[in-house]
Short mmCIF file of C-alpha atoms in Angstrom, two decimals:
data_model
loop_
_atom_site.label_atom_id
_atom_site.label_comp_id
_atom_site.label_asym_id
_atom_site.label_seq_id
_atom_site.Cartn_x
_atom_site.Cartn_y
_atom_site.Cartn_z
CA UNK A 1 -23.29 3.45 -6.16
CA UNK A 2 -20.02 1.30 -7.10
CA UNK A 3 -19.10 1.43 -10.28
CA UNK A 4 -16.38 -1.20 -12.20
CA UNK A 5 -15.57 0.45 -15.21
CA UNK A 6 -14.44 -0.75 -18.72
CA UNK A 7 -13.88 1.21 -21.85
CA UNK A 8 -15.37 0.51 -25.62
CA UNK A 9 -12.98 0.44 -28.91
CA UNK A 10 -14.11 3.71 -29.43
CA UNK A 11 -13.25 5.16 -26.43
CA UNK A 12 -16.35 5.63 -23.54
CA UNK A 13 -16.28 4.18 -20.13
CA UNK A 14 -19.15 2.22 -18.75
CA UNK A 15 -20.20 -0.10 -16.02
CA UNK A 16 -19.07 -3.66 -16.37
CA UNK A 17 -17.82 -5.60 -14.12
CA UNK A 18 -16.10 -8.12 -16.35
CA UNK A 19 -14.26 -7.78 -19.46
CA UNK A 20 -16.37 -9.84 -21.60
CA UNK A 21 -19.83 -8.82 -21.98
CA UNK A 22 -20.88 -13.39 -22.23
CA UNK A 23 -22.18 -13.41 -18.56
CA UNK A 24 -23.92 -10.30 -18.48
CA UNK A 25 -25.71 -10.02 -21.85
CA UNK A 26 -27.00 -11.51 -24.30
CA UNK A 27 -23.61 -10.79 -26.35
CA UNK A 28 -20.19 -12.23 -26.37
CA UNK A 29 -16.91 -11.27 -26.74
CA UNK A 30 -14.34 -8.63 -24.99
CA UNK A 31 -15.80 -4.81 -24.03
CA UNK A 32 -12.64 -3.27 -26.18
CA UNK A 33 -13.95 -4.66 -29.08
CA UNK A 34 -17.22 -3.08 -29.19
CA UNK A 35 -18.27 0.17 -30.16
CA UNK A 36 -20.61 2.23 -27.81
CA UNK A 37 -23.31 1.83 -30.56
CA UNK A 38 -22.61 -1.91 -30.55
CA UNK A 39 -22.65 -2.13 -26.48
CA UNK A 40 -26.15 -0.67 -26.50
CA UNK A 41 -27.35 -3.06 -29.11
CA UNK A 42 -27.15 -5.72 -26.21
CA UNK A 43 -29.59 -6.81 -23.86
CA UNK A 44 -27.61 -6.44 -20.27
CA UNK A 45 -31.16 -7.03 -18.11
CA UNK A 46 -32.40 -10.45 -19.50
CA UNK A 47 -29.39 -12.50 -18.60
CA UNK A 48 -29.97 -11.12 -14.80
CA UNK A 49 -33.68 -12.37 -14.52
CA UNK A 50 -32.48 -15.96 -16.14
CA UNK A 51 -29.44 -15.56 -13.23
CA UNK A 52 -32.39 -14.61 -10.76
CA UNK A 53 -35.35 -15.69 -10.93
CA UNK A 54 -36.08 -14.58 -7.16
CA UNK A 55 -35.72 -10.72 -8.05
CA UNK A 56 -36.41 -11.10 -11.82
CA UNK A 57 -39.13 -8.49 -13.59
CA UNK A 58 -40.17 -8.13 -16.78
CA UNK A 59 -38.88 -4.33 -16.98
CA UNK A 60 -35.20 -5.39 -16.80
CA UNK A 61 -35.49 -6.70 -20.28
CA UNK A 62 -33.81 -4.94 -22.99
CA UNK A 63 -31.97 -2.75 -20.18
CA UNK A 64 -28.65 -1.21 -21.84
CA UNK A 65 -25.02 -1.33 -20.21
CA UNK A 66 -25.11 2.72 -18.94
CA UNK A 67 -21.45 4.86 -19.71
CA UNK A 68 -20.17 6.70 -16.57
CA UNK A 69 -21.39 9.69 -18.01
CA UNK A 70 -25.10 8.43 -17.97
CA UNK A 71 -24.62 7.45 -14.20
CA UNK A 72 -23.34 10.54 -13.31
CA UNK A 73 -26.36 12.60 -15.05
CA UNK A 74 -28.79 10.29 -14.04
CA UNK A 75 -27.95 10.58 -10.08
CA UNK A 76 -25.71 13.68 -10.12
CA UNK A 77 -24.71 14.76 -6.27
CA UNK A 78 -27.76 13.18 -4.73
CA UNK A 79 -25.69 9.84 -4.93
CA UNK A 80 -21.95 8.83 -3.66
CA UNK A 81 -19.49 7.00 -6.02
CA UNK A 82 -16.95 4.23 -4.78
CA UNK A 83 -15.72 3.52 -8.59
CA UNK A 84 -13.51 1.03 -9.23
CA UNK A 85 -10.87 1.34 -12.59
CA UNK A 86 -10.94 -2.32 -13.80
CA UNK A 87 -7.95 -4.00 -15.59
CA UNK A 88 -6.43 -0.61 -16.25
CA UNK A 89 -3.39 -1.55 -17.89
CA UNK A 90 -6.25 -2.56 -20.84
CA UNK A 91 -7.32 0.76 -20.58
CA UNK A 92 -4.01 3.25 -21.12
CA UNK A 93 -5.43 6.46 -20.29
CA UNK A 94 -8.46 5.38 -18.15
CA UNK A 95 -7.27 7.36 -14.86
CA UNK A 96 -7.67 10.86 -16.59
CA UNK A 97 -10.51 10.01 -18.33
CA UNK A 98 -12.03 9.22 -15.23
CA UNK A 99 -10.84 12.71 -13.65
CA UNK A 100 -11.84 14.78 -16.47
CA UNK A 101 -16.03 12.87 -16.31
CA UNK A 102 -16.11 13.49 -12.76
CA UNK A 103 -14.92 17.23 -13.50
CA UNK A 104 -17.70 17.82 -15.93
CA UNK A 105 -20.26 16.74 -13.51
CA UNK A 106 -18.55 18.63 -10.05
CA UNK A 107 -17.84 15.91 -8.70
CA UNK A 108 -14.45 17.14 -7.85
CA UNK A 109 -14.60 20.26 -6.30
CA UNK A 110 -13.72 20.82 -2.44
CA UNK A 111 -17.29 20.29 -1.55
CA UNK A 112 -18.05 17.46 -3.01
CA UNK A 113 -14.67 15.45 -2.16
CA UNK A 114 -15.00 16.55 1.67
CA UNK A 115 -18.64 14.96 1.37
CA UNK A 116 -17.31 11.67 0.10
CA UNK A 117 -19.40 12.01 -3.25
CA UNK A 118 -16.12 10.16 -4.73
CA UNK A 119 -14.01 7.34 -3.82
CA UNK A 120 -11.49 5.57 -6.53
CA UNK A 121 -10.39 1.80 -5.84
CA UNK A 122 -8.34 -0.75 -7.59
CA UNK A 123 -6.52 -3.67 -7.41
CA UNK A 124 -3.87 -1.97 -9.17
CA UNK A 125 -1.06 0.01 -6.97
CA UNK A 126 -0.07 1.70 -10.16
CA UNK A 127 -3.45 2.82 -11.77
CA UNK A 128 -4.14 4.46 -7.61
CA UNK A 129 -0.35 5.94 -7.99
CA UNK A 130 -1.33 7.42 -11.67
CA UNK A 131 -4.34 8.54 -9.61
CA UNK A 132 -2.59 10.64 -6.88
CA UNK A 133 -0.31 11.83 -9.44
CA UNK A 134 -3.22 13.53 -11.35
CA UNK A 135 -5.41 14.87 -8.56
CA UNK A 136 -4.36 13.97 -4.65
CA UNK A 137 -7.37 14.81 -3.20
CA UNK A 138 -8.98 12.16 -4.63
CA UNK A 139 -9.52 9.57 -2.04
CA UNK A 140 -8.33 6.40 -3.24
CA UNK A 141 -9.02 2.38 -2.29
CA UNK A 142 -6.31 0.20 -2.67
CA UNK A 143 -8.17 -3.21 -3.11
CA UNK A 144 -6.19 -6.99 -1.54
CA UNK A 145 -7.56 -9.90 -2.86
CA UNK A 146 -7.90 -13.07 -0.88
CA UNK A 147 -4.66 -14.36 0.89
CA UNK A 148 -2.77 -10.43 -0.65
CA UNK A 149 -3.36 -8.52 3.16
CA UNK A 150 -1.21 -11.20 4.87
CA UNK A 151 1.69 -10.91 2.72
CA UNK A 152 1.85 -7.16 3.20
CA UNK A 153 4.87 -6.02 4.90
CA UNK A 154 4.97 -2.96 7.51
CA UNK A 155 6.49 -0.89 4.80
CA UNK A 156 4.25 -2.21 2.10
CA UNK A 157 1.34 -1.04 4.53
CA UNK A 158 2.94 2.33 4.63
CA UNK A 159 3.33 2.80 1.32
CA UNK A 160 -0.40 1.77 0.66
CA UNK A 161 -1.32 4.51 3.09
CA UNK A 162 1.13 7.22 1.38
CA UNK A 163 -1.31 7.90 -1.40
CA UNK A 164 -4.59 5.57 -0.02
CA UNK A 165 -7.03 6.69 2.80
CA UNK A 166 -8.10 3.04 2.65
CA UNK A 167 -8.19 -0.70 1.72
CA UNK A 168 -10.39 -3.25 0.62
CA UNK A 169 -9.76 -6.79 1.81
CA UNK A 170 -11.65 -9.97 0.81
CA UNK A 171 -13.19 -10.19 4.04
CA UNK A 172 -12.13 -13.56 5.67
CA UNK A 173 -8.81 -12.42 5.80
CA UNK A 174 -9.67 -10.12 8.31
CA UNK A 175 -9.37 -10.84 12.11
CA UNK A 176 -9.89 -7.97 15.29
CA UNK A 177 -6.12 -7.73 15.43
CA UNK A 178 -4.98 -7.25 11.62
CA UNK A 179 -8.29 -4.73 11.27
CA UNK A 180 -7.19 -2.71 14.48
CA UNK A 181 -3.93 -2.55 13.26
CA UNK A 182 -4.98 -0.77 9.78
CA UNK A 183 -7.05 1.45 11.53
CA UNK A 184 -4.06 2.47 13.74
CA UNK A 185 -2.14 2.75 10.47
CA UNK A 186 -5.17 5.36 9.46
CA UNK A 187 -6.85 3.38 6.78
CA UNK A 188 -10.43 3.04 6.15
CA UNK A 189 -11.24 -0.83 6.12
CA UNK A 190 -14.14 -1.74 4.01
CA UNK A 191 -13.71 -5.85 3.00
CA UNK A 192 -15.60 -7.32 0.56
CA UNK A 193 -18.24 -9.04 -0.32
CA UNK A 194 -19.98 -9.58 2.65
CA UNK A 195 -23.69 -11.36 2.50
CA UNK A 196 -23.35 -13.08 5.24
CA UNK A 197 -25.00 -11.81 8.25
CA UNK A 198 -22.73 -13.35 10.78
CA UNK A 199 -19.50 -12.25 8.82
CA UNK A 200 -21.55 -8.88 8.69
CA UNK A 201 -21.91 -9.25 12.53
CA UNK A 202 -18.25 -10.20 13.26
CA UNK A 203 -16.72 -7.38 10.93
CA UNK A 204 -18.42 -4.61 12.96
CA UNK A 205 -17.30 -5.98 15.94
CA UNK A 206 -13.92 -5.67 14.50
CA UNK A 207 -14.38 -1.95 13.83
CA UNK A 208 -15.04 -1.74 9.83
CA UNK A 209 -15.72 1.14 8.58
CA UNK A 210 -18.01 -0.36 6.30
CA UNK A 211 -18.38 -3.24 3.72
CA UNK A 212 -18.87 -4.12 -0.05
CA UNK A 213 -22.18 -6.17 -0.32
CA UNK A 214 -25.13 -7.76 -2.17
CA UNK A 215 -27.55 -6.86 0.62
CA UNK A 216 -27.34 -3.66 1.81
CA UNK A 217 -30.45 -3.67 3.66
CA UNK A 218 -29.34 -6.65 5.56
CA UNK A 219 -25.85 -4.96 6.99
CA UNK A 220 -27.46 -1.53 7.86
CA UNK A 221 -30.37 -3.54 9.80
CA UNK A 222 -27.48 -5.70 11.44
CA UNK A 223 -25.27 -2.50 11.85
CA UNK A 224 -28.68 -0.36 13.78
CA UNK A 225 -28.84 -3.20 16.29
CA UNK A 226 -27.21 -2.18 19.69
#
């Protein structure tokens, strides 16, 4: 399950992908200014069956954003967790806040890290660095966004890989010889967003360890094929 996170004015992570609630609800405005009470007020399903018609059902109306914490309960260990802090530097604080809801569900212990129940990404070197500081066995993501992987230096790459286990490049900046030389550097690669079936097919060939996508069932039919 991936996860972007935001935080409400009064202080609870949840899933949004953007900081304004406007293209996801039925609301408007920034997710900092509303209270959790507010946030749940809004009608976060709607918007998506107006978006897409093709997958749209009558139940999604009315559905509320969902805090971390409800995620977490919901699923518990029967799900993994590639959570992503958003705009962190909004967020003072969000990095141990994430550590100490992942703690109260056991998501961190030995067992449950090992199993890759957890993975932490971001675009942001120093939210992953706050990160590792906290708790380094917390594998961590360092996201590149278009046109960022070529303008990493050798040393830039091994600093990436002094506190990441992997990256996350916007896919079409990937090539066979940049994405075998990561993997020699030790990273996981998983680029996103992939829908695509023939970038799906041409990232495997490159080795990828896996990719961020809108159609899951698509890649793993691709990635089955001999």
């Amino acid at each position: 399950i991936e996860i972007d996170l935001q935080r409400t004015k009064d202080g609870h992570l949840v899933a949004m992908h953007d900081e304004t609630v406007d293209r996801t609800t039925n609301g408007s405005g920034r997710v900092e200014d509303y209270t959790l009470a507010e946030l749940k007020k809004l009608d976060a399903g709607s918007s998506f069956n107006e978006q897409n018609p093709q997958l749209a059902k009558d139940s999604y109306k009315g559905a509320t954003v969902p805090t971390l914490d409800e995620i977490l309960t919901r699923y518990g260990t029967d799900a993994n967790y590639y959570i992503e802090t958003k705009q962190p530097d909004v967020y003072p604080g969000m990095e141990q806040q994430l550590l100490d809801t992942l703690n109260r569900h056991n998501m961190l212990t030995s067992n449950s890290l090992e199993n890759g129940h957890v993975l932490v990404q971001s675009f942001s070197e120093a939210s992953l660095l706050k990160m590792h500081q906290l708790n380094s066995n917390v594998p961590l993501i360092r996201l590149l966004d278009k046109g960022e992987l070529a303008q990493q230096s050798e040393a830039d790459l091994q600093r990436i890989r002094s506190y990441a286990i992997g990256v996350g490049p916007e896919y079409s900046d990937l090539n066979a010889q940049n994405t075998a030389h990561l993997k020699d550097l030790g990273f996981l690669v998983h680029p996103f967003t992939v829908n695509e079936t023939a970038d799906m097919q041409r990232l495997n060939q490159y080795g990828v360890d896996g990719v961020f996508t809108n159609y899951a069932d698509q890649f793993k039919a691709i990635s089955a094929q001999k």
